[in-house]
Tab-separated table of C-alpha atoms and ligand atoms in Angstrom:
chain	number	residue	atom	x	y	z
S	1	MET	CA	-18.940	50.016	-9.537
S	2	ALA	CA	-18.381	47.295	-6.979
S	3	LEU	CA	-15.806	44.560	-7.460
S	4	GLU	CA	-16.457	40.944	-6.470
S	5	LEU	CA	-13.807	38.241	-6.546
S	6	PHE	CA	-14.438	34.503	-6.366
S	7	THR	CA	-11.310	33.233	-4.709
S	8	ALA	CA	-9.716	30.511	-2.559
S	9	ARG	CA	-7.024	30.991	0.044
S	10	VAL	CA	-5.044	27.985	-1.137
S	11	CYS	CA	-5.015	28.982	-4.838
S	12	PRO	CA	-1.854	30.646	-6.213
S	13	TYR	CA	-3.724	32.023	-9.229
S	14	ALA	CA	-6.322	33.730	-7.026
S	15	HIS	CA	-3.380	34.957	-4.939
S	16	ARG	CA	-2.091	36.841	-8.008
S	17	THR	CA	-5.326	38.766	-8.326
S	18	ARG	CA	-5.629	39.443	-4.593
S	19	LEU	CA	-2.132	40.979	-4.776
S	20	ALA	CA	-3.070	43.173	-7.755
S	21	LEU	CA	-6.148	44.428	-5.881
S	22	LEU	CA	-4.055	45.139	-2.785
S	23	GLU	CA	-1.329	46.939	-4.753
S	24	LYS	CA	-4.017	49.179	-6.224
S	25	GLY	CA	-5.787	49.670	-2.898
S	26	LEU	CA	-9.119	48.529	-4.320
S	27	ASP	CA	-12.082	47.449	-2.207
S	28	VAL	CA	-13.476	44.094	-3.179
S	29	THR	CA	-16.036	41.670	-1.871
S	30	LEU	CA	-14.402	38.260	-1.588
S	31	HIS	CA	-16.327	35.013	-2.050
S	32	GLU	CA	-14.266	32.102	-0.700
S	33	ILE	CA	-15.041	29.046	-2.831
S	34	ASP	CA	-15.288	25.547	-1.460
S	35	PHE	CA	-14.194	23.371	-4.407
S	36	LYS	CA	-16.281	20.473	-3.107
S	37	ASN	CA	-19.415	22.583	-3.016
S	38	LYS	CA	-19.445	25.154	-5.830
S	39	SER	CA	-22.422	27.517	-5.766
S	40	LYS	CA	-24.687	28.046	-8.774
S	41	ARG	CA	-23.648	31.708	-8.960
S	42	PHE	CA	-19.948	30.800	-8.975
S	43	LEU	CA	-20.465	28.360	-11.849
S	44	GLU	CA	-22.408	31.007	-13.783
S	45	VAL	CA	-19.598	33.522	-13.324
S	46	SER	CA	-16.749	31.073	-13.878
S	47	PRO	CA	-17.511	28.736	-16.782
S	48	TYR	CA	-14.377	26.670	-16.107
S	49	GLY	CA	-15.430	26.319	-12.455
S	50	ARG	CA	-12.105	27.816	-11.394
S	51	VAL	CA	-10.954	30.665	-9.225
S	52	PRO	CA	-10.130	33.472	-9.598
S	53	ALA	CA	-13.152	35.034	-11.307
S	54	LEU	CA	-13.978	38.719	-11.143
S	55	VAL	CA	-17.288	40.542	-11.474
S	56	HIS	CA	-17.191	44.283	-12.120
S	57	GLY	CA	-20.580	45.686	-13.149
S	58	GLU	CA	-21.477	43.975	-16.421
S	59	ALA	CA	-17.950	42.637	-16.866
S	60	VAL	CA	-17.153	39.063	-15.892
S	61	VAL	CA	-13.469	38.203	-16.204
S	62	TYR	CA	-11.601	34.978	-15.453
S	63	GLU	CA	-8.077	33.596	-15.882
S	64	SER	CA	-5.720	35.289	-13.420
S	65	ALA	CA	-3.324	36.878	-15.935
S	66	ILE	CA	-6.267	38.294	-17.900
S	67	ILE	CA	-8.043	39.558	-14.771
S	68	ASN	CA	-4.862	41.334	-13.692
S	69	GLU	CA	-4.487	43.056	-17.065
S	70	TYR	CA	-8.169	44.043	-16.913
S	71	LEU	CA	-7.710	45.563	-13.450
S	72	ASP	CA	-4.629	47.427	-14.627
S	73	GLU	CA	-6.497	48.958	-17.567
S	74	VAL	CA	-9.583	49.921	-15.584
S	75	PHE	CA	-7.700	51.118	-12.491
S	76	PRO	CA	-4.417	52.448	-13.883
S	77	THR	CA	-2.915	53.721	-10.623
S	78	PRO	CA	-0.342	52.500	-9.857
S	79	ARG	CA	0.525	51.056	-13.271
S	80	LEU	CA	1.441	47.385	-13.004
S	81	MET	CA	1.925	46.677	-16.721
S	82	PRO	CA	4.821	48.538	-18.373
S	83	ALA	CA	3.768	50.988	-21.102
S	84	ASP	CA	6.621	50.053	-23.456
S	85	PRO	CA	5.379	47.447	-26.002
S	86	ALA	CA	8.601	45.416	-25.841
S	87	LEU	CA	8.456	45.211	-22.047
S	88	LYS	CA	4.761	44.386	-22.244
S	89	ALA	CA	5.605	41.504	-24.591
S	90	PHE	CA	8.413	40.404	-22.238
S	91	THR	CA	5.954	40.443	-19.301
S	92	ARG	CA	3.454	38.276	-21.188
S	93	ILE	CA	6.148	35.879	-22.480
S	94	TRP	CA	7.454	35.218	-18.975
S	95	ILE	CA	3.997	34.769	-17.439
S	96	ASP	CA	3.268	32.334	-20.268
S	97	TYR	CA	6.577	30.560	-19.571
S	98	LEU	CA	5.574	30.089	-15.938
S	99	ASP	CA	2.041	28.960	-16.700
S	100	HIS	CA	2.840	26.626	-19.589
S	101	HIS	CA	6.314	25.300	-18.835
S	102	VAL	CA	7.579	25.788	-15.280
S	103	LEU	CA	4.391	24.850	-13.467
S	104	ASP	CA	3.997	21.544	-15.317
S	105	ASP	CA	7.355	20.400	-13.924
S	106	TYR	CA	6.802	22.056	-10.545
S	107	TYR	CA	3.536	20.210	-9.873
S	108	ALA	CA	4.787	16.986	-11.464
S	109	LEU	CA	7.645	17.013	-8.940
S	110	LEU	CA	5.256	17.384	-6.011
S	111	LYS	CA	2.950	14.622	-7.261
S	112	GLU	CA	5.707	12.158	-8.240
S	113	GLN	CA	6.064	9.230	-5.841
S	114	ASP	CA	9.051	7.455	-7.414
S	115	ALA	CA	12.400	8.597	-5.916
S	116	ALA	CA	14.409	8.373	-9.165
S	117	ARG	CA	11.810	10.327	-11.135
S	118	GLN	CA	11.635	12.860	-8.290
S	119	ALA	CA	15.405	13.385	-8.580
S	120	SER	CA	15.232	14.025	-12.312
S	121	LEU	CA	12.265	16.404	-11.925
S	122	ARG	CA	14.063	18.198	-9.091
S	123	ALA	CA	17.044	18.786	-11.416
S	124	LYS	CA	14.668	19.994	-14.144
S	125	VAL	CA	12.931	22.498	-11.830
S	126	GLU	CA	16.295	23.747	-10.526
S	127	ASP	CA	17.308	24.357	-14.160
S	128	ARG	CA	14.090	26.307	-14.653
S	129	PHE	CA	15.014	28.431	-11.614
S	130	ARG	CA	18.467	29.092	-13.114
S	131	PHE	CA	16.886	30.031	-16.439
S	132	ILE	CA	14.504	32.453	-14.669
S	133	GLU	CA	17.499	33.980	-12.897
S	134	CYS	CA	19.715	34.414	-15.973
S	135	GLU	CA	17.293	34.994	-18.840
S	136	GLY	CA	14.383	36.507	-16.923
S	137	LEU	CA	15.280	38.520	-13.841
S	138	ALA	CA	18.675	39.629	-15.159
S	139	ARG	CA	17.376	40.829	-18.535
S	140	HIS	CA	15.606	44.098	-17.630
S	141	GLY	CA	15.891	44.173	-13.829
S	142	GLY	CA	18.930	46.497	-13.650
S	143	ALA	CA	19.710	47.040	-9.985
S	144	GLY	CA	16.417	45.314	-9.131
S	145	PRO	CA	14.984	44.075	-6.944
S	146	TYR	CA	11.987	43.321	-9.197
S	147	TRP	CA	11.741	41.744	-12.644
S	148	LEU	CA	11.649	45.122	-14.359
S	149	GLY	CA	13.755	47.063	-11.877
S	150	ALA	CA	12.654	49.299	-9.042
S	151	ASP	CA	8.889	48.980	-9.449
S	152	VAL	CA	6.704	45.961	-8.910
S	153	THR	CA	4.769	44.810	-11.996
S	154	LEU	CA	2.266	42.133	-13.009
S	155	LEU	CA	5.222	39.859	-13.697
S	156	ASP	CA	6.251	39.894	-10.032
S	157	LEU	CA	2.662	39.346	-8.920
S	158	ALA	CA	2.246	36.402	-11.305
S	159	TYR	CA	5.363	34.597	-10.042
S	160	TYR	CA	5.350	35.329	-6.333
S	161	PRO	CA	2.434	33.085	-5.186
S	162	PHE	CA	4.319	30.014	-6.439
S	163	PHE	CA	7.419	31.035	-4.509
S	164	GLU	CA	5.446	31.698	-1.314
S	165	ARG	CA	4.445	28.026	-1.637
S	166	LEU	CA	8.035	26.820	-2.203
S	167	PRO	CA	8.450	25.790	1.492
S	168	ALA	CA	5.950	22.975	0.862
S	169	TRP	CA	8.052	21.737	-2.085
S	170	ARG	CA	11.170	22.029	0.101
S	171	HIS	CA	9.442	20.041	2.838
S	172	TYR	CA	8.171	17.217	0.621
S	173	ARG	CA	10.757	17.162	-2.183
S	174	GLY	CA	13.851	18.883	-0.810
S	175	ILE	CA	13.982	21.465	-3.557
S	176	ASP	CA	15.143	25.049	-3.147
S	177	VAL	CA	16.289	28.000	-5.219
S	178	PRO	CA	19.940	27.205	-6.133
S	179	ALA	CA	22.401	29.032	-3.859
S	180	GLU	CA	24.026	30.745	-6.835
S	181	SER	CA	20.684	32.213	-7.977
S	182	THR	CA	21.197	35.241	-5.784
S	183	ARG	CA	19.009	37.515	-7.828
S	184	LEU	CA	16.047	35.163	-7.524
S	185	ARG	CA	16.653	34.795	-3.793
S	186	GLY	CA	16.809	38.582	-3.386
S	187	TRP	CA	13.605	38.977	-5.391
S	188	ILE	CA	11.758	36.517	-3.110
S	189	GLY	CA	12.928	38.533	-0.086
S	190	ALA	CA	11.881	41.860	-1.633
S	191	MET	CA	8.451	40.491	-2.518
S	192	ALA	CA	7.937	38.920	0.914
S	193	ALA	CA	8.569	42.339	2.500
S	194	ARG	CA	5.909	44.198	0.496
S	195	PRO	CA	2.893	45.281	2.540
S	196	SER	CA	0.473	43.736	0.014
S	197	VAL	CA	2.227	40.369	0.287
S	198	ARG	CA	2.577	40.513	4.064
S	199	SER	CA	-1.073	41.404	4.580
S	200	MET	CA	-2.231	38.058	3.197
S	201	ALA	CA	0.798	35.769	3.574
S	202	ASN	CA	0.361	32.197	4.779
S	203	ASP	CA	3.156	30.470	6.642
S	204	GLU	CA	5.029	27.280	5.820
S	205	ARG	CA	2.797	25.128	8.053
S	206	TYR	CA	-0.285	26.201	6.119
S	207	TYR	CA	1.231	25.183	2.771
S	208	VAL	CA	2.750	21.958	4.085
S	209	ALA	CA	-0.666	20.936	5.419
S	210	ASN	CA	-2.580	22.019	2.333
S	211	TYR	CA	-0.249	20.391	-0.218
S	212	ALA	CA	-0.032	17.063	1.627
S	213	GLY	CA	-2.640	15.583	-0.717
S	214	TYR	CA	-0.643	16.552	-3.839
S	215	ALA	CA	2.505	15.092	-2.308
S	216	GLY	CA	0.777	11.827	-1.434
S	217	ALA	CA	1.437	12.411	2.251
S	218	LYS	CA	-1.010	12.280	5.104
S	219	ALA	CA	-2.041	15.733	6.421
S	220	ALA	CA	-0.583	16.362	9.873
J	301	GSH	N1	-5.329	29.271	-15.574
J	301	GSH	C1	-6.147	29.568	-14.428
J	301	GSH	C2	-5.901	28.525	-13.365
J	301	GSH	C3	-6.863	28.667	-12.177
J	301	GSH	C4	-6.930	27.378	-11.359
J	301	GSH	O1	-6.397	26.336	-11.757
J	301	GSH	N2	-7.620	27.454	-10.217
J	301	GSH	C5	-7.828	26.258	-9.410
J	301	GSH	C6	-7.405	26.435	-7.972
J	301	GSH	S1	-5.709	26.873	-7.806
J	301	GSH	C7	-9.314	25.938	-9.357
J	301	GSH	O2	-10.143	26.832	-9.281
J	301	GSH	N3	-9.673	24.648	-9.360
J	301	GSH	C8	-11.036	24.251	-9.290
J	301	GSH	C9	-11.204	22.879	-8.716
J	301	GSH	O3	-10.223	22.321	-8.231
J	301	GSH	O4	-12.337	22.378	-8.736
J	301	GSH	C10	-5.837	30.983	-13.936
J	301	GSH	O5	-4.734	31.479	-14.202
J	301	GSH	O6	-6.723	31.621	-13.338
């Protein structure tokens, strides 16, 4: 059965699913969505009008974390979700933490125009990075380099797209991963070196240009 993915190059959530497909070596037909001109078919497939959305035979799946779990169940090689129920819960908790806590502050920082509020949001996001380092990556990562040790999982794929975009935040808001968060820094490097990641990576200039609107700056 053929796979179709409604996607957008700029979207970190679609990026998660592209990475899962690449890690599994699956063929997929990509439909690049123009947010200003959404096709009728896209809106039928994606009731929220958002990417990513996946079509696989009769199955229509949306929401990146749910699509990635679907792909992992239907195409189990290589396994990207740990089999152990406690680690599975840990994986879901930390994806939920990113989606419902970290990203609110992360995007608020980029959108904020007031310098004092930027400074307080920058400190808040840096604290989130430290928390990810100490309570997340260090918990089950052992010798690493990934969240759950030697093998990449859905947790790594869920987080990485937001860290590939970090250079835009650095450019506009001067934020970085704290120097002492060595585990997080090492994880970014290990992810950036993976063939799946490299095959579709965008460079800093791309993100700086594409996030100019969020940052209230004029595109170069
Ligand atoms: N919770 C969703 C978020 C997806 C999302 O926000 N996608 C954005 C692009 S990054 C989108 O499609 N926006 C539609 C629009 O801007 O019209 C997921 O995990 O898939």
